[in-house]
Tab-separated table of C-alpha atoms (C1' of nucleotides) in Angstrom:
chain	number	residue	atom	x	y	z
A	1	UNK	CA	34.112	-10.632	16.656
A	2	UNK	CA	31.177	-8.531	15.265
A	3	UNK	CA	28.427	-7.874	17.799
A	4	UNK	CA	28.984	-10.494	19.502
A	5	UNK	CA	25.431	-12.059	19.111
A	6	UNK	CA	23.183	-10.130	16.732
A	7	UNK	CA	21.124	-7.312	17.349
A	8	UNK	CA	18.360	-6.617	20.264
A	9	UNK	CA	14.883	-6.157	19.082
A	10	UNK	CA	15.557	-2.283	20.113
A	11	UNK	CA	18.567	-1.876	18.283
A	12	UNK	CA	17.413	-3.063	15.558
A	13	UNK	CA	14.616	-1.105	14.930
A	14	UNK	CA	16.627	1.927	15.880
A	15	UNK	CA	19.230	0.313	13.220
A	16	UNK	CA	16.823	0.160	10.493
A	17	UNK	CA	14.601	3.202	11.462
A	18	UNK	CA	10.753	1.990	12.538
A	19	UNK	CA	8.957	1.608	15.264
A	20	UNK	CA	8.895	-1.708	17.571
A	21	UNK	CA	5.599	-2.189	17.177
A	22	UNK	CA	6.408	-2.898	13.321
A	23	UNK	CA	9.504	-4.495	14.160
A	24	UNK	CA	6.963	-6.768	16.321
A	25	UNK	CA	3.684	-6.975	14.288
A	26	UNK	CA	6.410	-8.176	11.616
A	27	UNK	CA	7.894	-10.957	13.638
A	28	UNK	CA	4.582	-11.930	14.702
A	29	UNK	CA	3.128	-12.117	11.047
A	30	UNK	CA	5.951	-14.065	9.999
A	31	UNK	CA	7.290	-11.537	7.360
A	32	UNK	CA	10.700	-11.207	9.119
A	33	UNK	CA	11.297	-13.337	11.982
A	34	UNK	CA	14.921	-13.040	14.437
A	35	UNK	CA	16.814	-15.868	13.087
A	36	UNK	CA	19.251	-15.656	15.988
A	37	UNK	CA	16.654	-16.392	18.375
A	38	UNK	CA	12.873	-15.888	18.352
A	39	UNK	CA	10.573	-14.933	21.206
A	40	UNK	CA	9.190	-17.530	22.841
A	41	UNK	CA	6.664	-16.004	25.834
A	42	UNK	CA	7.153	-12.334	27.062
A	43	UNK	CA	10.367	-11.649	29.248
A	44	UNK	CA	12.198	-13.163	26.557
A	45	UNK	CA	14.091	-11.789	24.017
A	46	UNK	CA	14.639	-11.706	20.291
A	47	UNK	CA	18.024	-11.921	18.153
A	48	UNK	CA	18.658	-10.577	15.258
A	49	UNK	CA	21.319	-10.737	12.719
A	50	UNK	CA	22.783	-8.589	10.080
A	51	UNK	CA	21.077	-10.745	7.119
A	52	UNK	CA	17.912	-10.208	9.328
A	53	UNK	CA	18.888	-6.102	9.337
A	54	UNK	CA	19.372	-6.190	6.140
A	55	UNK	CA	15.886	-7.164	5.126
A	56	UNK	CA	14.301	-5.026	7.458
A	57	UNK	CA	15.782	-2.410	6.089
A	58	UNK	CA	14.365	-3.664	2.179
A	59	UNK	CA	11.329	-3.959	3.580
A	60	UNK	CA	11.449	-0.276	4.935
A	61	UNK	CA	12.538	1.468	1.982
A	62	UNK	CA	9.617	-0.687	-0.208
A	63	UNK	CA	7.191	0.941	2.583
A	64	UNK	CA	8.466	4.103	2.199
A	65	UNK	CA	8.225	3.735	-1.515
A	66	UNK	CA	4.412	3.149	-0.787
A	67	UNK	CA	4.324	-0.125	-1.174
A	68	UNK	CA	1.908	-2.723	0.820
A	69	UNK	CA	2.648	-5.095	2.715
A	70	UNK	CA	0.823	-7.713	1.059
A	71	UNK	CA	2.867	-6.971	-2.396
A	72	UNK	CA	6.347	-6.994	0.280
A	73	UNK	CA	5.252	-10.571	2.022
A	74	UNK	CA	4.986	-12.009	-1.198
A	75	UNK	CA	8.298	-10.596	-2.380
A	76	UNK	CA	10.393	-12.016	0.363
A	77	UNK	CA	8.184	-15.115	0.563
A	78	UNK	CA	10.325	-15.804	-2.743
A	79	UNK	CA	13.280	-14.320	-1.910
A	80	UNK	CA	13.828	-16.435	1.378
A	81	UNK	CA	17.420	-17.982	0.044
A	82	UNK	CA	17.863	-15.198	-2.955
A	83	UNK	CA	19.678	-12.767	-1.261
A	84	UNK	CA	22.583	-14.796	-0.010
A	85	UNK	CA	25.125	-13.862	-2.786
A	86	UNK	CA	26.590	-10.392	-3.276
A	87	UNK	CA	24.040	-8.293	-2.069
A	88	UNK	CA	24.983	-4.831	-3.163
A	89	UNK	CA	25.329	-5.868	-6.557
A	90	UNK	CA	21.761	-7.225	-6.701
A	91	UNK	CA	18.243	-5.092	-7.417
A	92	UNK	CA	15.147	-6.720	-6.384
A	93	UNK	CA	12.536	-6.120	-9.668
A	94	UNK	CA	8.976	-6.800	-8.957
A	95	UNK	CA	6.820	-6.937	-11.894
A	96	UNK	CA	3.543	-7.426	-10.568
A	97	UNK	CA	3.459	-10.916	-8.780
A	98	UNK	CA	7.138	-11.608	-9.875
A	99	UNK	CA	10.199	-10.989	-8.155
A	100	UNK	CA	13.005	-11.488	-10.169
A	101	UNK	CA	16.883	-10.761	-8.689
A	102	UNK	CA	18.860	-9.141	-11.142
A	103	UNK	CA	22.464	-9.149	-11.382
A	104	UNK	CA	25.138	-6.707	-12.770
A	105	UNK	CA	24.593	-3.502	-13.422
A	106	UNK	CA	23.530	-3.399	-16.972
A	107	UNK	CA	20.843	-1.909	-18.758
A	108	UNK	CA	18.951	-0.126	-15.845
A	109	UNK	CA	21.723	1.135	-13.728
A	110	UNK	CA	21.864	4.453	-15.410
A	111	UNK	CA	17.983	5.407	-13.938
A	112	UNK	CA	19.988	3.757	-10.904
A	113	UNK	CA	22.581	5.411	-10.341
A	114	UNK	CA	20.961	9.037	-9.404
A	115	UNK	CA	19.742	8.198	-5.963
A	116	UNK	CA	18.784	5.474	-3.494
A	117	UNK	CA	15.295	4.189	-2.774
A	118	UNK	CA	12.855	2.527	-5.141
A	119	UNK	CA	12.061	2.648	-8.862
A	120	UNK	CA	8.415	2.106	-9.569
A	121	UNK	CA	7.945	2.271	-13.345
A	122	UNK	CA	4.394	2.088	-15.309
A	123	UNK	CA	4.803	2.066	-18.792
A	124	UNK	CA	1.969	3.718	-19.819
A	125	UNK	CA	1.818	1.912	-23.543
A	126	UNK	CA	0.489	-1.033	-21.804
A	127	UNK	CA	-1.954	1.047	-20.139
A	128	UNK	CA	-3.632	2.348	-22.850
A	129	UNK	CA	-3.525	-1.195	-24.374
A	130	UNK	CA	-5.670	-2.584	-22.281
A	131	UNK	CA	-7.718	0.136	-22.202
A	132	UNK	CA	-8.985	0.388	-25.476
A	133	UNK	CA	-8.839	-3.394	-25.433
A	134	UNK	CA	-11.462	-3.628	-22.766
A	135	UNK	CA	-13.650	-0.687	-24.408
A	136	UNK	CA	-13.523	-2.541	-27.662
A	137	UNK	CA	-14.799	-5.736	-26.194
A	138	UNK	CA	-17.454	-3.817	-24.354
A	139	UNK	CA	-18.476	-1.137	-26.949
A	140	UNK	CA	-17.858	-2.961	-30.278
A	141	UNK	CA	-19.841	0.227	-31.713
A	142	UNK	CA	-18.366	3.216	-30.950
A	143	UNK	CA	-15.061	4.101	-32.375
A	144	UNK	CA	-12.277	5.414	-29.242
A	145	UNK	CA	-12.139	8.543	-28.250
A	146	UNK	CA	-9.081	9.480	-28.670
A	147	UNK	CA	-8.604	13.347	-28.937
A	148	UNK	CA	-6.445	14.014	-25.619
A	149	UNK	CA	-3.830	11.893	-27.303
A	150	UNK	CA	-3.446	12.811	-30.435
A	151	UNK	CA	-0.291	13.278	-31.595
A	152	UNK	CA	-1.082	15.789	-34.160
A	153	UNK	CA	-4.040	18.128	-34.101
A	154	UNK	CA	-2.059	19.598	-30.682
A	155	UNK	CA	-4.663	18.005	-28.244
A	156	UNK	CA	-7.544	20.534	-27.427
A	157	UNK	CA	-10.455	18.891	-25.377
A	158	UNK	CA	-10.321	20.026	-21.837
B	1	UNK	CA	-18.957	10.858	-32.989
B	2	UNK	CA	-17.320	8.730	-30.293
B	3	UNK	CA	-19.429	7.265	-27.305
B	4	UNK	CA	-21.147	10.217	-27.158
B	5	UNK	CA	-21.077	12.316	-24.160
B	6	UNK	CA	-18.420	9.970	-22.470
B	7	UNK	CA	-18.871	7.432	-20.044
B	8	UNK	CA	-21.377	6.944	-17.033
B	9	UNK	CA	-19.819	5.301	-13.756
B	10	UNK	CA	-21.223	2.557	-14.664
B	11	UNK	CA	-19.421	2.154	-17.762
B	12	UNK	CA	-16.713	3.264	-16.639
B	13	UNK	CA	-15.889	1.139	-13.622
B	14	UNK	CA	-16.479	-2.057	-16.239
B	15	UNK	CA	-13.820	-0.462	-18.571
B	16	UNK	CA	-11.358	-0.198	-15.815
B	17	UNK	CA	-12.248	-2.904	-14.013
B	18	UNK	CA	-12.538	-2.001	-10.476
B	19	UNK	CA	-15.662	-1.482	-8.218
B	20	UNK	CA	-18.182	1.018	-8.043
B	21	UNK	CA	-16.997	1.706	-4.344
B	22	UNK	CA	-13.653	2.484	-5.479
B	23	UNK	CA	-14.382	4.671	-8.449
B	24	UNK	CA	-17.032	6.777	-6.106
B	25	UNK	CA	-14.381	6.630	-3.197
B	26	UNK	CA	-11.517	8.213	-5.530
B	27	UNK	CA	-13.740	10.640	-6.925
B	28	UNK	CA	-15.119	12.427	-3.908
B	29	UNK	CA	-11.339	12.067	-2.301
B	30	UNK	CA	-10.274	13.763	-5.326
B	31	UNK	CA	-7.811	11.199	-6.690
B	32	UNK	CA	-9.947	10.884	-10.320
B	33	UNK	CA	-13.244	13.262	-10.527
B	34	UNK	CA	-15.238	12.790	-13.887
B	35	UNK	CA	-13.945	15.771	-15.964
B	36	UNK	CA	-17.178	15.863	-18.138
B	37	UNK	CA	-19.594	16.340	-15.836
B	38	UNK	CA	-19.242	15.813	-11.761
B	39	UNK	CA	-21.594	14.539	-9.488
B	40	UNK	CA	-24.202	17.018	-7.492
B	41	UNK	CA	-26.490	15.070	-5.651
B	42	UNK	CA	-27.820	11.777	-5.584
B	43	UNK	CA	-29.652	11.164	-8.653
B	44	UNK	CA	-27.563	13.336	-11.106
B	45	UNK	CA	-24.811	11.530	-13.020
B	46	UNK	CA	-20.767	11.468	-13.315
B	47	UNK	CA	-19.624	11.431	-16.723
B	48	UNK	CA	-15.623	10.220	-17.651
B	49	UNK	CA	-13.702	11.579	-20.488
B	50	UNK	CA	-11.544	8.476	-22.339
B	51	UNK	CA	-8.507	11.232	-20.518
B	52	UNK	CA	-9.878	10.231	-17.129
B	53	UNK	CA	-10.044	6.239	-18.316
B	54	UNK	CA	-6.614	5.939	-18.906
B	55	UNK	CA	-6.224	7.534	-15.456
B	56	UNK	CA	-8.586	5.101	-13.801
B	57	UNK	CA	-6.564	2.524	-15.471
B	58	UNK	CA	-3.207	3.727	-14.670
B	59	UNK	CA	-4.052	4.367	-10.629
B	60	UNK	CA	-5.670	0.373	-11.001
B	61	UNK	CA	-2.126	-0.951	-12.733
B	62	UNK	CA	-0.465	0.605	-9.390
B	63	UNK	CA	-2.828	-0.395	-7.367
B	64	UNK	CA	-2.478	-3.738	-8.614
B	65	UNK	CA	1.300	-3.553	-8.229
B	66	UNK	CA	0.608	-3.353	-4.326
B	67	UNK	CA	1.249	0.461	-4.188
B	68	UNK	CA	-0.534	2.516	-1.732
B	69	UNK	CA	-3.059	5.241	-2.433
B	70	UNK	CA	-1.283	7.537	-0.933
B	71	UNK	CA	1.759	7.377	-3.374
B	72	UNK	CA	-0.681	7.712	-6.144
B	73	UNK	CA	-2.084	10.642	-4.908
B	74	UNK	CA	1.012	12.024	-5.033
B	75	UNK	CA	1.712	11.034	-8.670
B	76	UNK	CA	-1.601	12.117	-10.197
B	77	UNK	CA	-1.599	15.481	-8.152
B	78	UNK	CA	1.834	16.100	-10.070
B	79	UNK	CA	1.538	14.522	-13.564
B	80	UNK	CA	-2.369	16.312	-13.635
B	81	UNK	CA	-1.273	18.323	-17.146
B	82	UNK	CA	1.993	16.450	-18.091
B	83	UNK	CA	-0.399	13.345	-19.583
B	84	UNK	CA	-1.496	15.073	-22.505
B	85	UNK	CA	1.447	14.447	-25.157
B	86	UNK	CA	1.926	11.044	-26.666
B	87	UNK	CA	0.842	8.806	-23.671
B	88	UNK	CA	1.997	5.560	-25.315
B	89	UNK	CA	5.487	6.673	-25.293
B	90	UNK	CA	5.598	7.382	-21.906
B	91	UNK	CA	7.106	5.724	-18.934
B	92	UNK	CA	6.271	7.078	-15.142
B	93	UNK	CA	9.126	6.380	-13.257
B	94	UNK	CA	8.634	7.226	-9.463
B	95	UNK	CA	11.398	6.911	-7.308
B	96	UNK	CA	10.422	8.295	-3.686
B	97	UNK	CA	8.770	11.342	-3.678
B	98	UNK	CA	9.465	12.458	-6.954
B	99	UNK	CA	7.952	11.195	-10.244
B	100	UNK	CA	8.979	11.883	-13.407
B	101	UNK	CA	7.739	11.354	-16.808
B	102	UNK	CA	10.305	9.239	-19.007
B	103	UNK	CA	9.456	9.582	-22.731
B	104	UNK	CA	11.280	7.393	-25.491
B	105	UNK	CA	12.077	3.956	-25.556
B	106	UNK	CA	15.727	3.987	-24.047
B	107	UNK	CA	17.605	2.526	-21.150
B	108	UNK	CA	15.031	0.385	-20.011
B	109	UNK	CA	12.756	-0.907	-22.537
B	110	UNK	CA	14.671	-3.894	-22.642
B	111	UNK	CA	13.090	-4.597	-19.078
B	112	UNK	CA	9.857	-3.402	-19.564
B	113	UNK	CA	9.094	-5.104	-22.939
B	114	UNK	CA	8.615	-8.896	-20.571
B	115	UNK	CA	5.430	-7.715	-19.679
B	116	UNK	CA	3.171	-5.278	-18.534
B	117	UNK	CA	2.269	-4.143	-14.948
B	118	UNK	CA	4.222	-2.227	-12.752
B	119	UNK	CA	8.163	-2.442	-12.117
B	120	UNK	CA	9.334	-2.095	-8.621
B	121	UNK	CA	13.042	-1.649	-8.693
B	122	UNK	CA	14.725	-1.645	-5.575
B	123	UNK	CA	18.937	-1.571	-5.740
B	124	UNK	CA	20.011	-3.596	-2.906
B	125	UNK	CA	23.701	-1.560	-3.032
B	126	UNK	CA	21.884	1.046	-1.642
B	127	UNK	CA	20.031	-0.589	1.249
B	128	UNK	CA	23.407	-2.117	2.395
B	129	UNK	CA	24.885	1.531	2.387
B	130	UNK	CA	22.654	2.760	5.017
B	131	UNK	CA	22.219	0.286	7.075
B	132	UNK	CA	26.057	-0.170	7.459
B	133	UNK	CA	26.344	3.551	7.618
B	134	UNK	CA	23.443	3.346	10.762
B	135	UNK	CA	24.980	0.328	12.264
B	136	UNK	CA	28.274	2.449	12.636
B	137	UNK	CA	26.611	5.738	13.738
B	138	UNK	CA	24.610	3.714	16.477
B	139	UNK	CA	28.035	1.390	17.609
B	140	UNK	CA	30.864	2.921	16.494
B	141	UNK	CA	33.134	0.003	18.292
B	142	UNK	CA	31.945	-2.922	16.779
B	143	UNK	CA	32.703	-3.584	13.245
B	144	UNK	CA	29.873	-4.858	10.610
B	145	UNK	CA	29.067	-8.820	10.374
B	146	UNK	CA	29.554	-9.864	6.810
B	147	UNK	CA	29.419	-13.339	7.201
B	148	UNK	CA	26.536	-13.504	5.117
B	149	UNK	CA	27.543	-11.202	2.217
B	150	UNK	CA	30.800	-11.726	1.647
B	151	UNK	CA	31.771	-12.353	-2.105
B	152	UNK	CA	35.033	-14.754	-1.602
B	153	UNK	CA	34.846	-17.669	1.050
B	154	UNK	CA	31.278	-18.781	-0.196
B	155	UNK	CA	29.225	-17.562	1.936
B	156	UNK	CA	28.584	-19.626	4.795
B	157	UNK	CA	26.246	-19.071	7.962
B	158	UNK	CA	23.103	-20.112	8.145
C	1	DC	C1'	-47.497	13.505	-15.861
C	2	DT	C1'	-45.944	9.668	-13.671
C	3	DG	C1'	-43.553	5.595	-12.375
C	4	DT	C1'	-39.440	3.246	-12.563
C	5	DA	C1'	-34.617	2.329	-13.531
C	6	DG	C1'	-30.302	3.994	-12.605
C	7	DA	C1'	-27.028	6.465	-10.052
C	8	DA	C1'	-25.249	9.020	-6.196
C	9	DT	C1'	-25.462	9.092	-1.218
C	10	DA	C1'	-25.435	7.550	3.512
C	11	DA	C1'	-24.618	4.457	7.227
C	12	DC	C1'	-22.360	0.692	8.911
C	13	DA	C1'	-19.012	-3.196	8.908
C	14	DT	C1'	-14.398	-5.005	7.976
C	15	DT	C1'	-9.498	-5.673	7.291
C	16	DG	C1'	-4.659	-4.535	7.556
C	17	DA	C1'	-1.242	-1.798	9.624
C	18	DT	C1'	-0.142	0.805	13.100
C	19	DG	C1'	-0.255	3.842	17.801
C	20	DT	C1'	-0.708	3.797	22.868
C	21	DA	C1'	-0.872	2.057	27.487
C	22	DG	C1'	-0.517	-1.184	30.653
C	23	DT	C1'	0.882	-5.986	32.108
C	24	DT	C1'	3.696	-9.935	32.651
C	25	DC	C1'	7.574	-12.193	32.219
C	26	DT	C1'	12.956	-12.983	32.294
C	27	DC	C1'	17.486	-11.822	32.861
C	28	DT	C1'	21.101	-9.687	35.067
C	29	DG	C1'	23.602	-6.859	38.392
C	30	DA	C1'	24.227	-5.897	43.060
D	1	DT	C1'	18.563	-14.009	46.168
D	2	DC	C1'	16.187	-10.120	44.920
D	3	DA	C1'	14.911	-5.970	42.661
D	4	DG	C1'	14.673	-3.416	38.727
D	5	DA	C1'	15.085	-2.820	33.868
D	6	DG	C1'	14.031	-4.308	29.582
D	7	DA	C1'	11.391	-6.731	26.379
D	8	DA	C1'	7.499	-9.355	24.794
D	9	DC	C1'	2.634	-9.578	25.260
D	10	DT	C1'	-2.239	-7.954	25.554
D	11	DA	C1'	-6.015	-5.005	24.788
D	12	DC	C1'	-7.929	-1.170	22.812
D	13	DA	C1'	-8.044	2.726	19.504
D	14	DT	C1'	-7.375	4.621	14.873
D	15	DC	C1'	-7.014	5.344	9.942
D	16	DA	C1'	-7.318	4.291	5.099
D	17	DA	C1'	-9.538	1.618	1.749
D	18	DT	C1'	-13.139	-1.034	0.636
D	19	DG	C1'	-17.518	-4.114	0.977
D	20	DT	C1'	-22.550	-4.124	1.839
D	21	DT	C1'	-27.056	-2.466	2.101
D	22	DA	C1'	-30.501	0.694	2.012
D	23	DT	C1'	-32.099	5.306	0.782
D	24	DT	C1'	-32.844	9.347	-1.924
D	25	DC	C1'	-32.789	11.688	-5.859
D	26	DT	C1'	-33.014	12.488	-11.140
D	27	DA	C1'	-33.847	11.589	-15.745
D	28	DC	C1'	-36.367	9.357	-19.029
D	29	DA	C1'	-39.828	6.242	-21.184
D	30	DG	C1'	-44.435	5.563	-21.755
DNA sequence: CTGTAGAATAACATTGATGTAGTTCTCTGA
DNA sequence: TCAGAGAACTACATCAATGTTATTCTACAG
């Protein structure tokens, strides 16, 4: 029998590596809540179980990847039931308001594979998309600026 | 002759697309200071390069993505030169503390051609590692529960 | 030269996420 | 049964990031 049932509010932070008062301000704003058994008045005690560790410990390593809360609610808001199958052979990918779970290790594994913690990519095409996009539609005039960029001409402006 | 002398504040917090109150807050923390002219007083004016735009407009894609100033910081203190080559063929890939500039359309473009935005990318596998790892560290008699994760046997518990 | 628009500045409020300290329960061991 | 430990709860403080409003300059048009 593993631990034979769950994890003590203590132990689990020490587990996953915060303080209680996230461990608490969590429970109490819903984001992860002890399945085992949830406090009910003080003197009593919550249970937690090894699912429950393991998305503490998701939600740590997002935080420490300086990521909000806000962005992290919304991510496990959707991934409630996701995370049931294999877990290690899963990566959560957030695009924006997104979550997707993707499976296998295929095309991104090799950016994986160096270390642990997360990826947060910005492709910066995109960026400069919109950019000139949005200076277009509010400068129809004037031509872009784009001098710092230039491929050719070996960039001068300061 | 584009736009010019630059951009007021004005203009450029329409470009970008944030608020006045952020665009003065990050310039007198030092995250993004106008780099044609800076602020000395009230009454005298800030004045953005189109360099400093796509800045604006990369910190407001990860702000958007529900990453923390903080992390930013971070990232703009160390890409501060490393921007000025061909920025549409860049990728910033920041994994922990470290950010690095990906150039070429490799490994992951596959990914990142959905949409645009940020990608969070967290790999589960390595999540599981240390919290297993901790779990055994901090009770070294009782062995992991895997009810929950196990491949074969379906996966049962609640 | 002068008045006014525009922009930076200043002061204050707010919200989310946390730290700290003290209080109130409950559970368990003696 | 009873006391003490442990855990949840409460209240208050703090910090970053931002909103709001009012004030003070500066630059420019007339």
């Amino acid at each position: 029998m593993a631990k034979e049932q769950g994890y003590s509010g203590d132990e689990a932070r020490k587990i996953v590596g915060i303080t209680y008062r996230q461990l608490d301000y969590w429970a109490r704003t819903e984001l992860i809540r002890p399945s085992l058994s949830d406090a009910s008045g003080s003197g009593t005690r919550r249970r937690y179980s090894y699912r429950d560790l393991l998305k503490l410990k998701a939600v740590k390593a997002l935080i420490d990847a300086g990521i909000r809360l806000a962005l992290i609610r919304r991510v496990f808001e959707f991934l409630e039931e996701k995370l049931d199958e294999d877990v290690v052979q899963v990566n959560l990918v957030i695009q924006g308001s997104s979550v997707m779970v993707q499976r296998g290790e295929d095309e991104i594994i090799d950016l994986l594979h160096n270390g642990q913690g997360v990826l947060n990519i910005l492709p910066m095409a995109g960026v400069k998309e919109d950019l000139d996009a949005k200076i277009v539609e509010l400068f129809p005039g004037a031509d872009i600026e784009e001098t710092s960029t230039e491929i050719d001409g070996k960039a001068v402006g300061q």
